[in-house]
N, CA and C atoms as an extended XYZ file, in Angstrom:
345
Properties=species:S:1:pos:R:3:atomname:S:1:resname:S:1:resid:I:1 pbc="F F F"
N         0.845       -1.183        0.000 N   UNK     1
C         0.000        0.000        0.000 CA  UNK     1
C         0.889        1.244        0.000 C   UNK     1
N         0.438        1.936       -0.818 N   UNK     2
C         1.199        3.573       -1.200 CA  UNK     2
C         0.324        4.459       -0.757 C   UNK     2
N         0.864        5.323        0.160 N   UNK     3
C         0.114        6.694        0.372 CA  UNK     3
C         0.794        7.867       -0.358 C   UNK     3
N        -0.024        8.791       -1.107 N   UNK     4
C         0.308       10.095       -1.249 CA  UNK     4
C        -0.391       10.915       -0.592 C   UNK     4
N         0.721       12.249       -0.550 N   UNK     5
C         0.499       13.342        0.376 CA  UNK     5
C         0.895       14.598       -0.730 C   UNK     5
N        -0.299       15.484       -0.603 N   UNK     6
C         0.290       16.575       -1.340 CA  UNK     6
C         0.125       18.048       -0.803 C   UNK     6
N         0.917       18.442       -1.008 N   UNK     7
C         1.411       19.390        0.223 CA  UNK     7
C         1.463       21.211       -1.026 C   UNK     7
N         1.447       22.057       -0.680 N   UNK     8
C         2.011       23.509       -1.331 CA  UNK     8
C         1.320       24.479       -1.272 C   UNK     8
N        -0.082       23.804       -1.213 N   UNK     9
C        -1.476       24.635       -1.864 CA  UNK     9
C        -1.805       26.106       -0.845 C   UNK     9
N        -2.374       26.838       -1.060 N   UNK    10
C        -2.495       28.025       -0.390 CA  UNK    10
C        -3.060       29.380       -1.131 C   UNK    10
N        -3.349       30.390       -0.702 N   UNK    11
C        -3.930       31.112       -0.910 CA  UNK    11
C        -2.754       32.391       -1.756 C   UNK    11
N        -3.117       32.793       -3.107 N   UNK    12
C        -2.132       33.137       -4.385 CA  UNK    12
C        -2.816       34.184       -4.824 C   UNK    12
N        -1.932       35.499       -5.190 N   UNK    13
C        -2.944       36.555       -5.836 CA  UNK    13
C        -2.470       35.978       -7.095 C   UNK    13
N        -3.451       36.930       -8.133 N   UNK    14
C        -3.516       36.302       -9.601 CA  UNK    14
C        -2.187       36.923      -10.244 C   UNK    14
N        -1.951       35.660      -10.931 N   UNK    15
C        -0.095       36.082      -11.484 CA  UNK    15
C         0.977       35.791      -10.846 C   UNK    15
N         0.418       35.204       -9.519 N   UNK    16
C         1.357       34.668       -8.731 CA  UNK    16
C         1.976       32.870       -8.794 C   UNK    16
N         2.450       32.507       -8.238 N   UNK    17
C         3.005       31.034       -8.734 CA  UNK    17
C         2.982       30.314       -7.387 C   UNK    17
N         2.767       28.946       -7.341 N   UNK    18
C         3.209       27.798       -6.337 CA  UNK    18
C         3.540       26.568       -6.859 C   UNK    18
N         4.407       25.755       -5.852 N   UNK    19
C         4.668       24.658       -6.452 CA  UNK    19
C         3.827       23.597       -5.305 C   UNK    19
N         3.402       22.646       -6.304 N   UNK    20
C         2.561       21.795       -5.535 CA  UNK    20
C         3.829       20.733       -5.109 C   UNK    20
N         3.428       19.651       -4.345 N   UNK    21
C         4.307       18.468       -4.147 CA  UNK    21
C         3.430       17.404       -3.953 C   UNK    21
N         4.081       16.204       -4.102 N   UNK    22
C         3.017       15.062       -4.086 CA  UNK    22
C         4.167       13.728       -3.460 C   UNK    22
N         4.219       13.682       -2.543 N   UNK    23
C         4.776       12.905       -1.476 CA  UNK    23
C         4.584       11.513       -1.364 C   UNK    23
N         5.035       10.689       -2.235 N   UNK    24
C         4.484        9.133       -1.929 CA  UNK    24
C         5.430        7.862       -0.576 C   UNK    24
N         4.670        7.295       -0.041 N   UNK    25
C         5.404        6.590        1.146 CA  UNK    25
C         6.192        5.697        0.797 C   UNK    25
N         6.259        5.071       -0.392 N   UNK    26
C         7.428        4.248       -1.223 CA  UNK    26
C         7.432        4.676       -3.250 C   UNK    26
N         8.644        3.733       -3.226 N   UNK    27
C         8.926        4.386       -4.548 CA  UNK    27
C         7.969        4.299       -5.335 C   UNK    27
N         7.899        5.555       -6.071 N   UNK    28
C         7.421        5.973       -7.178 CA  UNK    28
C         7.283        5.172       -8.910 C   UNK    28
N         8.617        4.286       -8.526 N   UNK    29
C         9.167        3.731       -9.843 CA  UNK    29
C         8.342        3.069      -10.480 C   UNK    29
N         7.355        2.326       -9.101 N   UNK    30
C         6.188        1.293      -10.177 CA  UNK    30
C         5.248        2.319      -10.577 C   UNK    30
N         5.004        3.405      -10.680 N   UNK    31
C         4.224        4.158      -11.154 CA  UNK    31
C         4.452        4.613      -12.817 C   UNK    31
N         3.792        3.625      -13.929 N   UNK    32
C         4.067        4.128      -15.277 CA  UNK    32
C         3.480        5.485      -15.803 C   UNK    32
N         2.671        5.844      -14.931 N   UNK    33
C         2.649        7.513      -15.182 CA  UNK    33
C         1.922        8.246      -13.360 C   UNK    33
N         2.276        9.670      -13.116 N   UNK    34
C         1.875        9.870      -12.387 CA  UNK    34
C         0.753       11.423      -12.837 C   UNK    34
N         0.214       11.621      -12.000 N   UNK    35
C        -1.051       12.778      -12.567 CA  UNK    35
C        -1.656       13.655      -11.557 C   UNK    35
N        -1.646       14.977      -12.150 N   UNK    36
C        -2.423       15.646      -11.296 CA  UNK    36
C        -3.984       16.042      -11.663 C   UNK    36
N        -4.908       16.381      -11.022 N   UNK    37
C        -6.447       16.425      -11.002 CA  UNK    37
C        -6.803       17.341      -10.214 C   UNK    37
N        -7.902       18.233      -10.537 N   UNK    38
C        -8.360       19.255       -9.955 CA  UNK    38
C        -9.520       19.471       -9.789 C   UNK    38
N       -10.059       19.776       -8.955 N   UNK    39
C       -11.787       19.908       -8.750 CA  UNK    39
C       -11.874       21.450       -8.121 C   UNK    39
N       -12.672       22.040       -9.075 N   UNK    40
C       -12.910       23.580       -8.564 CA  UNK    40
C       -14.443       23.667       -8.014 C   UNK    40
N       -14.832       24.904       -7.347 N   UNK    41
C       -15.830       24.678       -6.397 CA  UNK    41
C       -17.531       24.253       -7.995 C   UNK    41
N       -18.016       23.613       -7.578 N   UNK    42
C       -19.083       23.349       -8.274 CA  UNK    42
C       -18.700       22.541       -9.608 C   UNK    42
N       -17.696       22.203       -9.683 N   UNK    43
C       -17.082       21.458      -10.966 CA  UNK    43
C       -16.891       20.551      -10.711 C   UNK    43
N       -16.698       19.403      -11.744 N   UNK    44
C       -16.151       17.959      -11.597 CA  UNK    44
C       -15.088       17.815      -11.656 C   UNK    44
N       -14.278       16.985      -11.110 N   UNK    45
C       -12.637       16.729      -11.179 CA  UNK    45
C       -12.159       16.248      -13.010 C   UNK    45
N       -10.892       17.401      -12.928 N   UNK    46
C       -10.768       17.596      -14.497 CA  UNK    46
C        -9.070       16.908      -14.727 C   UNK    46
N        -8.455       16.531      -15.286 N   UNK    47
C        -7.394       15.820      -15.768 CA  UNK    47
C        -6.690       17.301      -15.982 C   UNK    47
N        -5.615       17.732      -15.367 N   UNK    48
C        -4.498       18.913      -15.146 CA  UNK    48
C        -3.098       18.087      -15.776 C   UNK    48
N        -2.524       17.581      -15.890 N   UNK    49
C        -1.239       17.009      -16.269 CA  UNK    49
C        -0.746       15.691      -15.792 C   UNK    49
N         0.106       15.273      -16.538 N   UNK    50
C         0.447       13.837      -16.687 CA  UNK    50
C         1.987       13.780      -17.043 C   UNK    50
N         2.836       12.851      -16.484 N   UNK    51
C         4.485       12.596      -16.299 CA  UNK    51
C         4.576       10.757      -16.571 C   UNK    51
N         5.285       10.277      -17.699 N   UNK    52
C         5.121        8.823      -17.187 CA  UNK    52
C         6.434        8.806      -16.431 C   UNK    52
N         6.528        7.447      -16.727 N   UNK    53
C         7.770        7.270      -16.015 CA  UNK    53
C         8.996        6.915      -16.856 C   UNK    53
N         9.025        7.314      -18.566 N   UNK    54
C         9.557        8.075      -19.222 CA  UNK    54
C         9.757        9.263      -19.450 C   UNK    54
N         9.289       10.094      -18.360 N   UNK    55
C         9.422       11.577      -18.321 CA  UNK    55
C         8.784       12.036      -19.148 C   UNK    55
N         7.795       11.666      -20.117 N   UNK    56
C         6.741       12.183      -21.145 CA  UNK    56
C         5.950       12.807      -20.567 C   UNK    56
N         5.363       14.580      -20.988 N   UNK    57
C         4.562       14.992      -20.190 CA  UNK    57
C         3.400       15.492      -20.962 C   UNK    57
N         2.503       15.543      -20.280 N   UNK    58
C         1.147       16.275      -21.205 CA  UNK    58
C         0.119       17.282      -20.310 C   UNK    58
N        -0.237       18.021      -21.412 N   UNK    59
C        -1.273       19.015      -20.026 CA  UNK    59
C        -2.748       19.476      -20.453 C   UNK    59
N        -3.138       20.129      -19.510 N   UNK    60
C        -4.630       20.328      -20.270 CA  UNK    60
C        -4.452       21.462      -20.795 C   UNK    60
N        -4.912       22.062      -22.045 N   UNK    61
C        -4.635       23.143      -22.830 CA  UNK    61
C        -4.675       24.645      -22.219 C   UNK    61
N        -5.387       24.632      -21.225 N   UNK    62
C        -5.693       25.909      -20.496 CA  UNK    62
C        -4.304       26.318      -19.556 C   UNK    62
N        -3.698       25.209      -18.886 N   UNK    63
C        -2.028       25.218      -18.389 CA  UNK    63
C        -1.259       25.213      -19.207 C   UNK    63
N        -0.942       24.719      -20.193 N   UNK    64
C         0.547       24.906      -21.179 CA  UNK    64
C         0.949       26.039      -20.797 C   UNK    64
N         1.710       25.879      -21.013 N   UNK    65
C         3.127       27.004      -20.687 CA  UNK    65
C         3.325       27.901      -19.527 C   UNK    65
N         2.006       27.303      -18.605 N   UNK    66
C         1.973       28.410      -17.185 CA  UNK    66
C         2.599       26.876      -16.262 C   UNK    66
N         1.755       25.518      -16.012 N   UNK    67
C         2.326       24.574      -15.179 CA  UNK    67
C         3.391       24.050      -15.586 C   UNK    67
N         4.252       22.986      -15.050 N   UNK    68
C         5.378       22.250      -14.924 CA  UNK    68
C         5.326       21.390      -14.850 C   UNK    68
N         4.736       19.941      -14.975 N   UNK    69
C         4.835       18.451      -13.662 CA  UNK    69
C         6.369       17.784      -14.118 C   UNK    69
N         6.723       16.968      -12.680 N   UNK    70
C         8.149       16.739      -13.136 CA  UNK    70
C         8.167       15.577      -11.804 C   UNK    70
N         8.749       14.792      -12.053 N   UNK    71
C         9.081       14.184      -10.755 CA  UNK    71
C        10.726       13.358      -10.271 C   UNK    71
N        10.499       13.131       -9.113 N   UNK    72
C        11.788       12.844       -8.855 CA  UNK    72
C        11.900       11.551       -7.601 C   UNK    72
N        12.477       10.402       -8.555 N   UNK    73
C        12.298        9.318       -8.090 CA  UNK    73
C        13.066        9.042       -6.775 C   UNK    73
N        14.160        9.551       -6.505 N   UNK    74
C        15.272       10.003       -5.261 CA  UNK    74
C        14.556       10.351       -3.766 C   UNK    74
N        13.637       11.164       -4.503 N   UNK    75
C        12.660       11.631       -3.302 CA  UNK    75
C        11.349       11.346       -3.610 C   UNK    75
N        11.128       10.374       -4.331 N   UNK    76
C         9.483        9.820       -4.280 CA  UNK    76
C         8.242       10.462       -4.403 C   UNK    76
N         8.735       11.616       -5.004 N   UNK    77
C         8.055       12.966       -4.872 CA  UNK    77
C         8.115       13.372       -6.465 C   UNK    77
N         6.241       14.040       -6.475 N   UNK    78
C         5.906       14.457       -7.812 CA  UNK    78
C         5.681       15.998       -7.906 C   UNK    78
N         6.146       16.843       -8.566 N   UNK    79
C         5.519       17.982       -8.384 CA  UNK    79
C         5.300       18.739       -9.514 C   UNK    79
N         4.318       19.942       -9.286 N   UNK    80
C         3.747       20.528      -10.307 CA  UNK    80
C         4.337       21.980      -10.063 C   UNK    80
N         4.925       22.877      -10.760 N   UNK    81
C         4.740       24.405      -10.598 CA  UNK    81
C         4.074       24.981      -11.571 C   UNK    81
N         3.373       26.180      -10.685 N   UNK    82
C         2.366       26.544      -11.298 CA  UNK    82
C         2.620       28.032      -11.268 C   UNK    82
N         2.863       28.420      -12.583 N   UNK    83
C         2.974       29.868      -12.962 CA  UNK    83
C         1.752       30.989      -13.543 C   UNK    83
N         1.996       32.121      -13.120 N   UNK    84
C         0.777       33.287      -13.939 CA  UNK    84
C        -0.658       32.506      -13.247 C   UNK    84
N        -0.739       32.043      -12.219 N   UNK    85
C        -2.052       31.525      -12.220 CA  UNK    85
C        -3.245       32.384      -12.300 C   UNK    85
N        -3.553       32.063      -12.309 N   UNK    86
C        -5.769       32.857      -12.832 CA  UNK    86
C        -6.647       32.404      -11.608 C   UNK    86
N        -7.979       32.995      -11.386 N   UNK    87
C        -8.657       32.794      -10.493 CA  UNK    87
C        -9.060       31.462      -10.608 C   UNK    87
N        -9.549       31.269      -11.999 N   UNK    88
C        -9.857       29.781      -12.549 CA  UNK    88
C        -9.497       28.625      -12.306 C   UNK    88
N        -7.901       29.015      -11.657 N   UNK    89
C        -7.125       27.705      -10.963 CA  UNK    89
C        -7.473       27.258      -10.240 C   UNK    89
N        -8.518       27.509       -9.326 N   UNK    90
C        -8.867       28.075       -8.047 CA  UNK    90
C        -9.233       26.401       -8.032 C   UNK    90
N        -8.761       25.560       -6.701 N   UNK    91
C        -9.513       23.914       -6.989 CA  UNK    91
C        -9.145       23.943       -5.796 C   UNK    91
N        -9.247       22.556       -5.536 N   UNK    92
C        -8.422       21.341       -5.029 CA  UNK    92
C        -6.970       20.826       -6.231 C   UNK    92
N        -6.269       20.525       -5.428 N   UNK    93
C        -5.587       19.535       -6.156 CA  UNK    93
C        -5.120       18.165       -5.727 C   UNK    93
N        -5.547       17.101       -6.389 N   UNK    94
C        -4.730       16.240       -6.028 CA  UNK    94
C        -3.957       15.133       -6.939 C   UNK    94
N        -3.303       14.608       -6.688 N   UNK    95
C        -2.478       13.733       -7.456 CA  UNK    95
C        -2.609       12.046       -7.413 C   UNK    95
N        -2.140       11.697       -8.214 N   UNK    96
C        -2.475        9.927       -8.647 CA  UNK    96
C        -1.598        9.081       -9.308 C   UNK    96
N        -1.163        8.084       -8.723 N   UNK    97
C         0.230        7.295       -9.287 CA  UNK    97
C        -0.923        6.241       -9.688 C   UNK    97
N        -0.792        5.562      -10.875 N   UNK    98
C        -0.989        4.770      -11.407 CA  UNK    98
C        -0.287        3.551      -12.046 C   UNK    98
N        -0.084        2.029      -11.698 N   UNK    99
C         0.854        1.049      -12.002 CA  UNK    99
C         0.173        0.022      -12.087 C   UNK    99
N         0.667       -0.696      -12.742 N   UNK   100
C         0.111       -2.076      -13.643 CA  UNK   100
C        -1.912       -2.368      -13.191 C   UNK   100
N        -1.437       -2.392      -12.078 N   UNK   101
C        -2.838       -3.040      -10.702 CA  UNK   101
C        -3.519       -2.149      -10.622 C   UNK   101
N        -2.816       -1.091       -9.914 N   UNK   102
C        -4.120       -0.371       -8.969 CA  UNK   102
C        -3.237        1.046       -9.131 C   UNK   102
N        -3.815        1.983       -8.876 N   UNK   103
C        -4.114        3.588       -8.435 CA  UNK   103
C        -4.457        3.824       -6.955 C   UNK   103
N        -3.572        5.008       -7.214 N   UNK   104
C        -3.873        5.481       -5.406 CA  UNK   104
C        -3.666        7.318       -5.835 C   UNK   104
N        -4.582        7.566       -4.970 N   UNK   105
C        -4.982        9.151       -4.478 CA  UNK   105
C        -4.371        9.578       -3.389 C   UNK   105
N        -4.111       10.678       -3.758 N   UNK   106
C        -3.950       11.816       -2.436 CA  UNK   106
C        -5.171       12.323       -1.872 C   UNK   106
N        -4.978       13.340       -0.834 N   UNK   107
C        -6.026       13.749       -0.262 CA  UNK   107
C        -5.990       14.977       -0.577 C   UNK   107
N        -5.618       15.737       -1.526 N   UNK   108
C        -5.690       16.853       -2.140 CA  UNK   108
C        -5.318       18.199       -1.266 C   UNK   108
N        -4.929       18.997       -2.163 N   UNK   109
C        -4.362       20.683       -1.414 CA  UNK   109
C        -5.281       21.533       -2.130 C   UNK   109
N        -5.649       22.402       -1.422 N   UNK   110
C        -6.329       23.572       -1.567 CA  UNK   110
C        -5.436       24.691       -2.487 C   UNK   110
N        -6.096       24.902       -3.525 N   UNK   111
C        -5.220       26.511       -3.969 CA  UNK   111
C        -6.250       27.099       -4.779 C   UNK   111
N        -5.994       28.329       -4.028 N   UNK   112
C        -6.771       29.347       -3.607 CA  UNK   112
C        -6.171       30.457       -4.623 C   UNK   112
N        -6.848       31.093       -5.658 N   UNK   113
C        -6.036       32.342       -6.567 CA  UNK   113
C        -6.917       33.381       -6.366 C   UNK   113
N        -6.955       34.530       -5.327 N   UNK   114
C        -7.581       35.543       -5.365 CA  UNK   114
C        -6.895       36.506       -4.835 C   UNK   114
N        -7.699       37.783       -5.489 N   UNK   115
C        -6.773       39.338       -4.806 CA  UNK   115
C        -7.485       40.100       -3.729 C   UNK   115
């Protein structure tokens, strides 16, 4: 059993940046891709970016060129930076390692983009 923890989230004026983190309790390695997900207030949880474990990355069109995801197997840890953000960012976030079997969730971070 793998736990993630994701940690960064907080309250951001607009244009401002954070980096999320995503903390797993063992290695990362069996994870053939890892992902972040976002649920904003009254919305359904939406697919934000994706890292396999070829370092291939993909994003949802509205982030290009403002997020980052990247991870680092040393420290078992996934993270996202998030640049120029917009009110729109405004969610939950949480993250998801996915490997052969099964998927596991975090319990998501709050980020908050207002002035």
């Amino acid at each position: 059993q793998v736990q993630l923890v994701e940690s960064g989230g907080g309250l951001v004026q607009p244009g401002g940046s954070l980096t999320l983190s995503c903390a797993a309790s063992g290695s990362i390695d069996k994870f053939y891709a890892m992902t972040w997900y976002r649920q904003g207030p009254g919305k359904q949880r939406e697919w934000v970016a994706t890292i396999t474990s070829g370092g291939s990355t993909n994003y949802l069109d509205s982030v290009k060129g403002r997020f980052t995801i990247s991870r680092d197997s040393a420290k078992s840890t996934m993270y996202q930076q998030m640049n120029s953000l917009k009110p729109e960012d405004t969610a939950v976030y949480y993250c998801n390692g996915r490997s052969t079997l099964v998927e596991y969730w975090g319990q998501g971070t709050q980020v908050t983009v207002s002035s």
